Amino acid sequence: MFATEYYTLVAGLREYALDAETKGFDAQAIIGEILETVSATDARQVRLLMAYYDCENLIALREGRRAWNPLGNFSKEELAGELKNPAHLPEELSRVVRAYNDPEGEDAETVDTTLRFEKSLFAAYYDLCSRSSSHFLRAWSAFDRTLRNVVAAITARALGRSIEEVTVGEGDVVEQLQRSSAADFGLRGELGYVDAVLAAVGDEQNLVEKERKVDLIRWNEALDLATFDYFSIDAILSYMVRIGIVARWTRLDPTRGREMFDRLLSELDGKEWIEKQ
């Protein structure tokens, strides 16, 4: 099956972003425009990428926190209903919610409810992404899970907490994080970015700067994973990852957000993309 090429949409992404110069940066509007334009099959991949924020929001709601990310697929009212009786979440996520709502029920037979809800929900999310039809989403979710696990492990070790409690999913890297006593967890030869993560999380004392450095690692990976995708859904998903980062920093630190927004614009230079063809 041939992938759909979104020439007009990709060419328009820079224009949508440029509107922010006068109207203000609106990540939700950009994502809405993308969802209206792509095919039904590709829209499912877009919603799956955005479901990460649904997971964050479900966890916050369940814990009674006010934190909310507006880039998810559901409103706060809708997710509050899903938390009680899931009907519209992906089945893998619904199963986790149902299992924790009823630890003696049928769904709890396949979900380990002795783990923190957050761990089980994100494990289900990343597993779902691993079976996506999008190459970018499969690769991105594997990277994102590993990066977040490494960051969590470094932080847990510094605080004297159990690394096993904060890592999500399974696999060789997770086992290495949980068992290794080496400064780099023995991962320097396996993960090219591990030194950058160690420097950002282990050495940087400024919390804001620490977050910024980790997000730059994430940003660069999103670009690298779509290096040869110019007009496909994978190029658009890569762009959406960066949109999410810009949106986050626009809320956290407007100055940093502006810097990342300018970088996004420079990377959306239409002439450069055309020359690559």
Tab-separated table of C-alpha atoms in Angstrom:
chain	number	residue	atom	x	y	z
A	1	MET	CA	0.000	0.000	0.000
A	2	PHE	CA	1.365	3.419	-0.963
A	3	ALA	CA	1.592	6.085	1.719
A	4	THR	CA	-0.407	9.257	1.207
A	5	GLU	CA	1.737	12.291	0.437
A	6	TYR	CA	0.512	15.573	1.936
A	7	TYR	CA	2.246	18.156	-0.236
A	8	THR	CA	-0.260	20.944	0.350
A	9	LEU	CA	-0.542	20.296	4.065
A	10	VAL	CA	3.211	20.235	4.623
A	11	ALA	CA	3.645	23.405	2.570
A	12	GLY	CA	0.962	25.021	4.716
A	13	LEU	CA	2.457	24.039	8.061
A	14	ARG	CA	4.881	26.945	7.944
A	15	GLU	CA	2.023	29.327	7.174
A	16	TYR	CA	0.014	28.035	10.146
A	17	ALA	CA	3.036	28.537	12.368
A	18	LEU	CA	3.707	32.004	10.956
A	19	ASP	CA	0.189	33.025	11.974
A	20	ALA	CA	1.463	32.819	15.526
A	21	GLU	CA	3.479	35.967	14.869
A	22	THR	CA	0.256	37.984	14.957
A	23	LYS	CA	-2.401	35.674	16.451
A	24	GLY	CA	-0.392	33.831	19.086
A	25	PHE	CA	0.884	30.262	18.993
A	26	ASP	CA	-2.071	27.837	18.909
A	27	ALA	CA	-0.944	24.207	18.938
A	28	GLN	CA	-4.521	22.928	19.211
A	29	ALA	CA	-5.560	24.799	16.071
A	30	ILE	CA	-2.615	23.378	14.133
A	31	ILE	CA	-3.389	19.840	15.283
A	32	GLY	CA	-7.054	20.361	14.404
A	33	GLU	CA	-6.069	21.478	10.900
A	34	ILE	CA	-3.927	18.369	10.485
A	35	LEU	CA	-6.726	16.064	11.636
A	36	GLU	CA	-9.133	17.649	9.148
A	37	THR	CA	-6.706	17.143	6.272
A	38	VAL	CA	-5.171	13.681	6.671
A	39	SER	CA	-6.856	10.398	5.737
A	40	ALA	CA	-8.897	8.438	8.283
A	41	THR	CA	-6.072	5.895	8.608
A	42	ASP	CA	-3.464	8.561	9.230
A	43	ALA	CA	-5.774	10.450	11.597
A	44	ARG	CA	-5.705	7.360	13.818
A	45	GLN	CA	-1.910	7.679	14.038
A	46	VAL	CA	-2.213	11.367	14.887
A	47	ARG	CA	-4.700	10.592	17.665
A	48	LEU	CA	-2.480	7.781	18.927
A	49	LEU	CA	0.469	10.163	19.204
A	50	MET	CA	-1.735	12.648	21.079
A	51	ALA	CA	-3.043	9.878	23.347
A	52	TYR	CA	0.138	10.283	25.381
A	53	TYR	CA	-1.399	13.496	26.720
A	54	ASP	CA	-4.649	11.641	27.432
A	55	CYS	CA	-2.621	9.274	29.615
A	56	GLU	CA	-1.062	12.208	31.467
A	57	ASN	CA	-4.486	13.751	31.964
A	58	LEU	CA	-6.078	10.497	33.144
A	59	ILE	CA	-3.348	10.096	35.757
A	60	ALA	CA	-3.771	13.692	36.952
A	61	LEU	CA	-7.562	13.293	37.201
A	62	ARG	CA	-7.265	10.018	39.083
A	63	GLU	CA	-4.840	11.587	41.556
A	64	GLY	CA	-6.993	14.678	42.001
A	65	ARG	CA	-4.370	17.033	40.543
A	66	ARG	CA	-5.287	20.123	38.545
A	67	ALA	CA	-2.578	19.604	35.913
A	68	TRP	CA	-4.043	19.433	32.414
A	69	ASN	CA	-2.551	19.211	28.916
A	70	PRO	CA	-4.992	20.554	26.293
A	71	LEU	CA	-3.316	18.655	23.430
A	72	GLY	CA	-4.992	15.344	24.271
A	73	ASN	CA	-7.896	13.907	22.294
A	74	PHE	CA	-10.502	14.368	25.050
A	75	SER	CA	-11.829	17.254	27.120
A	76	LYS	CA	-11.550	17.160	30.904
A	77	GLU	CA	-15.251	16.288	31.186
A	78	GLU	CA	-14.938	13.491	28.643
A	79	LEU	CA	-11.917	11.978	30.360
A	80	ALA	CA	-13.594	12.187	33.748
A	81	GLY	CA	-16.344	10.023	32.258
A	82	GLU	CA	-13.788	7.649	30.712
A	83	LEU	CA	-12.106	7.271	34.083
A	84	LYS	CA	-15.387	6.007	35.535
A	85	ASN	CA	-16.614	3.986	32.566
A	86	PRO	CA	-14.212	3.851	29.591
A	87	ALA	CA	-16.027	3.681	26.269
A	88	HIS	CA	-13.976	5.734	23.806
A	89	LEU	CA	-10.355	5.241	24.843
A	90	PRO	CA	-8.276	2.704	22.894
A	91	GLU	CA	-9.133	-0.745	24.242
A	92	GLU	CA	-5.627	-1.264	25.662
A	93	LEU	CA	-5.997	1.867	27.805
A	94	SER	CA	-9.617	1.105	28.675
A	95	ARG	CA	-8.571	-2.303	29.967
A	96	VAL	CA	-6.127	-0.711	32.401
A	97	VAL	CA	-8.733	1.767	33.649
A	98	ARG	CA	-11.307	-0.994	34.147
A	99	ALA	CA	-8.790	-3.211	35.948
A	100	TYR	CA	-7.915	-0.507	38.475
A	101	ASN	CA	-11.577	0.379	38.926
A	102	ASP	CA	-12.295	-3.279	39.736
A	103	PRO	CA	-9.145	-5.139	40.904
A	104	GLU	CA	-11.202	-8.322	41.282
A	105	GLY	CA	-12.736	-8.107	37.812
A	106	GLU	CA	-11.938	-9.905	34.577
A	107	ASP	CA	-9.609	-7.205	33.226
A	108	ALA	CA	-7.403	-7.436	36.317
A	109	GLU	CA	-6.454	-10.944	35.179
A	110	THR	CA	-4.279	-9.405	32.448
A	111	VAL	CA	-3.258	-6.167	34.227
A	112	ASP	CA	-1.009	-6.158	37.293
A	113	THR	CA	-2.903	-3.775	39.568
A	114	THR	CA	-0.242	-4.074	42.278
A	115	LEU	CA	1.801	-1.639	40.141
A	116	ARG	CA	1.144	2.072	40.151
A	117	PHE	CA	-1.667	3.067	37.783
A	118	GLU	CA	0.729	5.367	35.946
A	119	LYS	CA	3.135	2.506	35.205
A	120	SER	CA	0.453	0.212	33.850
A	121	LEU	CA	-1.220	2.908	31.758
A	122	PHE	CA	1.958	4.075	30.056
A	123	ALA	CA	3.123	0.486	29.511
A	124	ALA	CA	-0.168	-0.169	27.700
A	125	TYR	CA	0.208	3.046	25.695
A	126	TYR	CA	3.735	2.279	24.508
A	127	ASP	CA	2.756	-1.285	23.667
A	128	LEU	CA	-0.087	0.066	21.554
A	129	CYS	CA	2.291	2.429	19.732
A	130	SER	CA	4.710	-0.430	19.054
A	131	ARG	CA	2.048	-1.945	16.795
A	132	SER	CA	1.258	1.262	14.910
A	133	SER	CA	1.220	1.254	11.107
A	134	SER	CA	3.465	4.335	11.229
A	135	HIS	CA	7.202	3.653	11.192
A	136	PHE	CA	7.819	6.994	12.877
A	137	LEU	CA	5.361	6.319	15.693
A	138	ARG	CA	6.820	2.874	16.376
A	139	ALA	CA	10.373	4.230	16.480
A	140	TRP	CA	9.425	7.397	18.346
A	141	SER	CA	7.494	5.597	21.078
A	142	ALA	CA	10.374	3.161	21.627
A	143	PHE	CA	12.804	6.078	21.910
A	144	ASP	CA	10.489	8.140	24.107
A	145	ARG	CA	9.886	5.280	26.543
A	146	THR	CA	13.612	4.586	26.791
A	147	LEU	CA	14.523	8.252	27.238
A	148	ARG	CA	11.919	8.729	29.966
A	149	ASN	CA	13.094	5.536	31.668
A	150	VAL	CA	16.727	6.675	31.627
A	151	VAL	CA	15.794	10.090	33.029
A	152	ALA	CA	13.625	8.465	35.712
A	153	ALA	CA	16.375	5.984	36.624
A	154	ILE	CA	19.037	8.695	36.989
A	155	THR	CA	16.690	10.755	39.166
A	156	ALA	CA	15.645	7.753	41.277
A	157	ARG	CA	19.263	6.728	41.853
A	158	ALA	CA	20.144	10.254	42.998
A	159	LEU	CA	17.221	10.234	45.439
A	160	GLY	CA	17.899	6.724	46.688
A	161	ARG	CA	14.588	5.433	45.336
A	162	SER	CA	13.843	2.109	43.663
A	163	ILE	CA	14.532	2.298	39.931
A	164	GLU	CA	12.149	-0.582	39.330
A	165	GLU	CA	9.274	1.538	40.627
A	166	VAL	CA	9.827	4.344	38.122
A	167	THR	CA	10.663	2.516	34.881
A	168	VAL	CA	7.930	1.586	32.412
A	169	GLY	CA	7.676	-1.591	30.354
A	170	GLU	CA	10.139	-4.391	29.837
A	171	GLY	CA	13.187	-5.191	27.708
A	172	ASP	CA	16.974	-5.199	27.836
A	173	VAL	CA	17.367	-1.486	28.558
A	174	VAL	CA	14.878	-1.597	31.424
A	175	GLU	CA	16.687	-4.589	32.926
A	176	GLN	CA	20.022	-2.775	32.544
A	177	LEU	CA	18.651	0.308	34.295
A	178	GLN	CA	17.361	-1.786	37.177
A	179	ARG	CA	20.468	-3.938	37.659
A	180	SER	CA	23.549	-1.942	36.643
A	181	SER	CA	25.571	0.025	39.186
A	182	ALA	CA	27.663	1.767	36.495
A	183	ALA	CA	27.391	5.540	36.228
A	184	ASP	CA	25.973	5.200	32.715
A	185	PHE	CA	24.053	1.999	33.569
A	186	GLY	CA	26.293	0.275	31.022
A	187	LEU	CA	24.314	1.909	28.210
A	188	ARG	CA	26.936	4.183	26.645
A	189	GLY	CA	27.543	1.740	23.818
A	190	GLU	CA	23.838	1.128	23.209
A	191	LEU	CA	22.289	4.594	23.416
A	192	GLY	CA	24.088	7.368	21.583
A	193	TYR	CA	22.359	10.046	23.640
A	194	VAL	CA	23.039	8.624	27.107
A	195	ASP	CA	25.940	11.041	27.797
A	196	ALA	CA	23.721	14.003	26.921
A	197	VAL	CA	21.015	12.704	29.268
A	198	LEU	CA	23.522	12.144	32.084
A	199	ALA	CA	24.858	15.672	31.627
A	200	ALA	CA	21.355	17.152	31.532
A	201	VAL	CA	19.864	15.240	34.447
A	202	GLY	CA	22.865	14.335	36.570
A	203	ASP	CA	25.021	17.445	36.258
A	204	GLU	CA	22.629	20.310	35.568
A	205	GLN	CA	21.409	21.938	38.786
A	206	ASN	CA	18.965	24.386	37.224
A	207	LEU	CA	15.659	22.497	36.925
A	208	VAL	CA	14.377	24.568	34.007
A	209	GLU	CA	17.616	24.165	32.089
A	210	LYS	CA	17.574	20.438	32.860
A	211	GLU	CA	14.110	20.102	31.308
A	212	ARG	CA	15.157	22.162	28.300
A	213	LYS	CA	18.184	19.970	27.612
A	214	VAL	CA	16.125	16.780	27.771
A	215	ASP	CA	13.527	18.270	25.428
A	216	LEU	CA	16.276	19.189	22.952
A	217	ILE	CA	17.337	15.528	22.904
A	218	ARG	CA	13.707	14.643	22.207
A	219	TRP	CA	13.441	17.353	19.513
A	220	ASN	CA	16.560	16.191	17.675
A	221	GLU	CA	15.403	12.573	17.714
A	222	ALA	CA	12.037	13.556	16.220
A	223	LEU	CA	13.900	15.273	13.399
A	224	ASP	CA	16.305	12.384	12.840
A	225	LEU	CA	13.542	9.776	12.691
A	226	ALA	CA	11.872	11.647	9.832
A	227	THR	CA	15.032	12.690	7.974
A	228	PHE	CA	13.912	11.185	4.660
A	229	ASP	CA	10.175	11.725	5.144
A	230	TYR	CA	9.193	14.996	3.547
A	231	PHE	CA	5.464	14.848	2.833
A	232	SER	CA	4.252	11.635	4.495
A	233	ILE	CA	2.323	11.148	7.730
A	234	ASP	CA	5.652	10.398	9.409
A	235	ALA	CA	6.897	13.903	8.544
A	236	ILE	CA	3.699	15.333	10.005
A	237	LEU	CA	3.999	13.243	13.184
A	238	SER	CA	7.580	14.446	13.614
A	239	TYR	CA	6.336	18.014	13.251
A	240	MET	CA	3.613	17.353	15.836
A	241	VAL	CA	6.138	16.115	18.373
A	242	ARG	CA	7.969	19.417	18.002
A	243	ILE	CA	4.695	21.354	18.167
A	244	GLY	CA	4.032	19.649	21.502
A	245	ILE	CA	7.452	20.693	22.802
A	246	VAL	CA	6.939	24.299	21.695
A	247	ALA	CA	3.504	24.318	23.351
A	248	ARG	CA	4.980	22.988	26.593
A	249	TRP	CA	7.676	25.645	26.727
A	250	THR	CA	5.298	28.413	25.736
A	251	ARG	CA	3.450	27.565	28.960
A	252	LEU	CA	6.533	26.956	31.142
A	253	ASP	CA	8.825	29.723	29.971
A	254	PRO	CA	7.694	32.125	27.218
A	255	THR	CA	11.279	33.106	26.361
A	256	ARG	CA	12.379	29.501	25.886
A	257	GLY	CA	9.131	28.819	24.033
A	258	ARG	CA	9.917	31.649	21.632
A	259	GLU	CA	13.391	30.226	20.996
A	260	MET	CA	11.953	26.806	20.175
A	261	PHE	CA	9.246	28.351	18.030
A	262	ASP	CA	11.896	30.201	15.984
A	263	ARG	CA	13.778	26.928	15.577
A	264	LEU	CA	10.603	25.225	14.380
A	265	LEU	CA	10.092	27.944	11.763
A	266	SER	CA	13.648	27.602	10.505
A	267	GLU	CA	13.163	23.844	10.132
A	268	LEU	CA	9.962	24.411	8.168
A	269	ASP	CA	11.731	26.269	5.400
A	270	GLY	CA	9.724	25.219	2.357
A	271	LYS	CA	12.587	25.913	-0.031
A	272	GLU	CA	14.862	23.478	1.763
A	273	TRP	CA	12.234	20.711	1.600
A	274	ILE	CA	11.624	21.311	-2.109
A	275	GLU	CA	15.375	21.178	-2.835
A	276	LYS	CA	15.542	17.783	-1.121
A	277	GLN	CA	13.095	16.323	-3.616
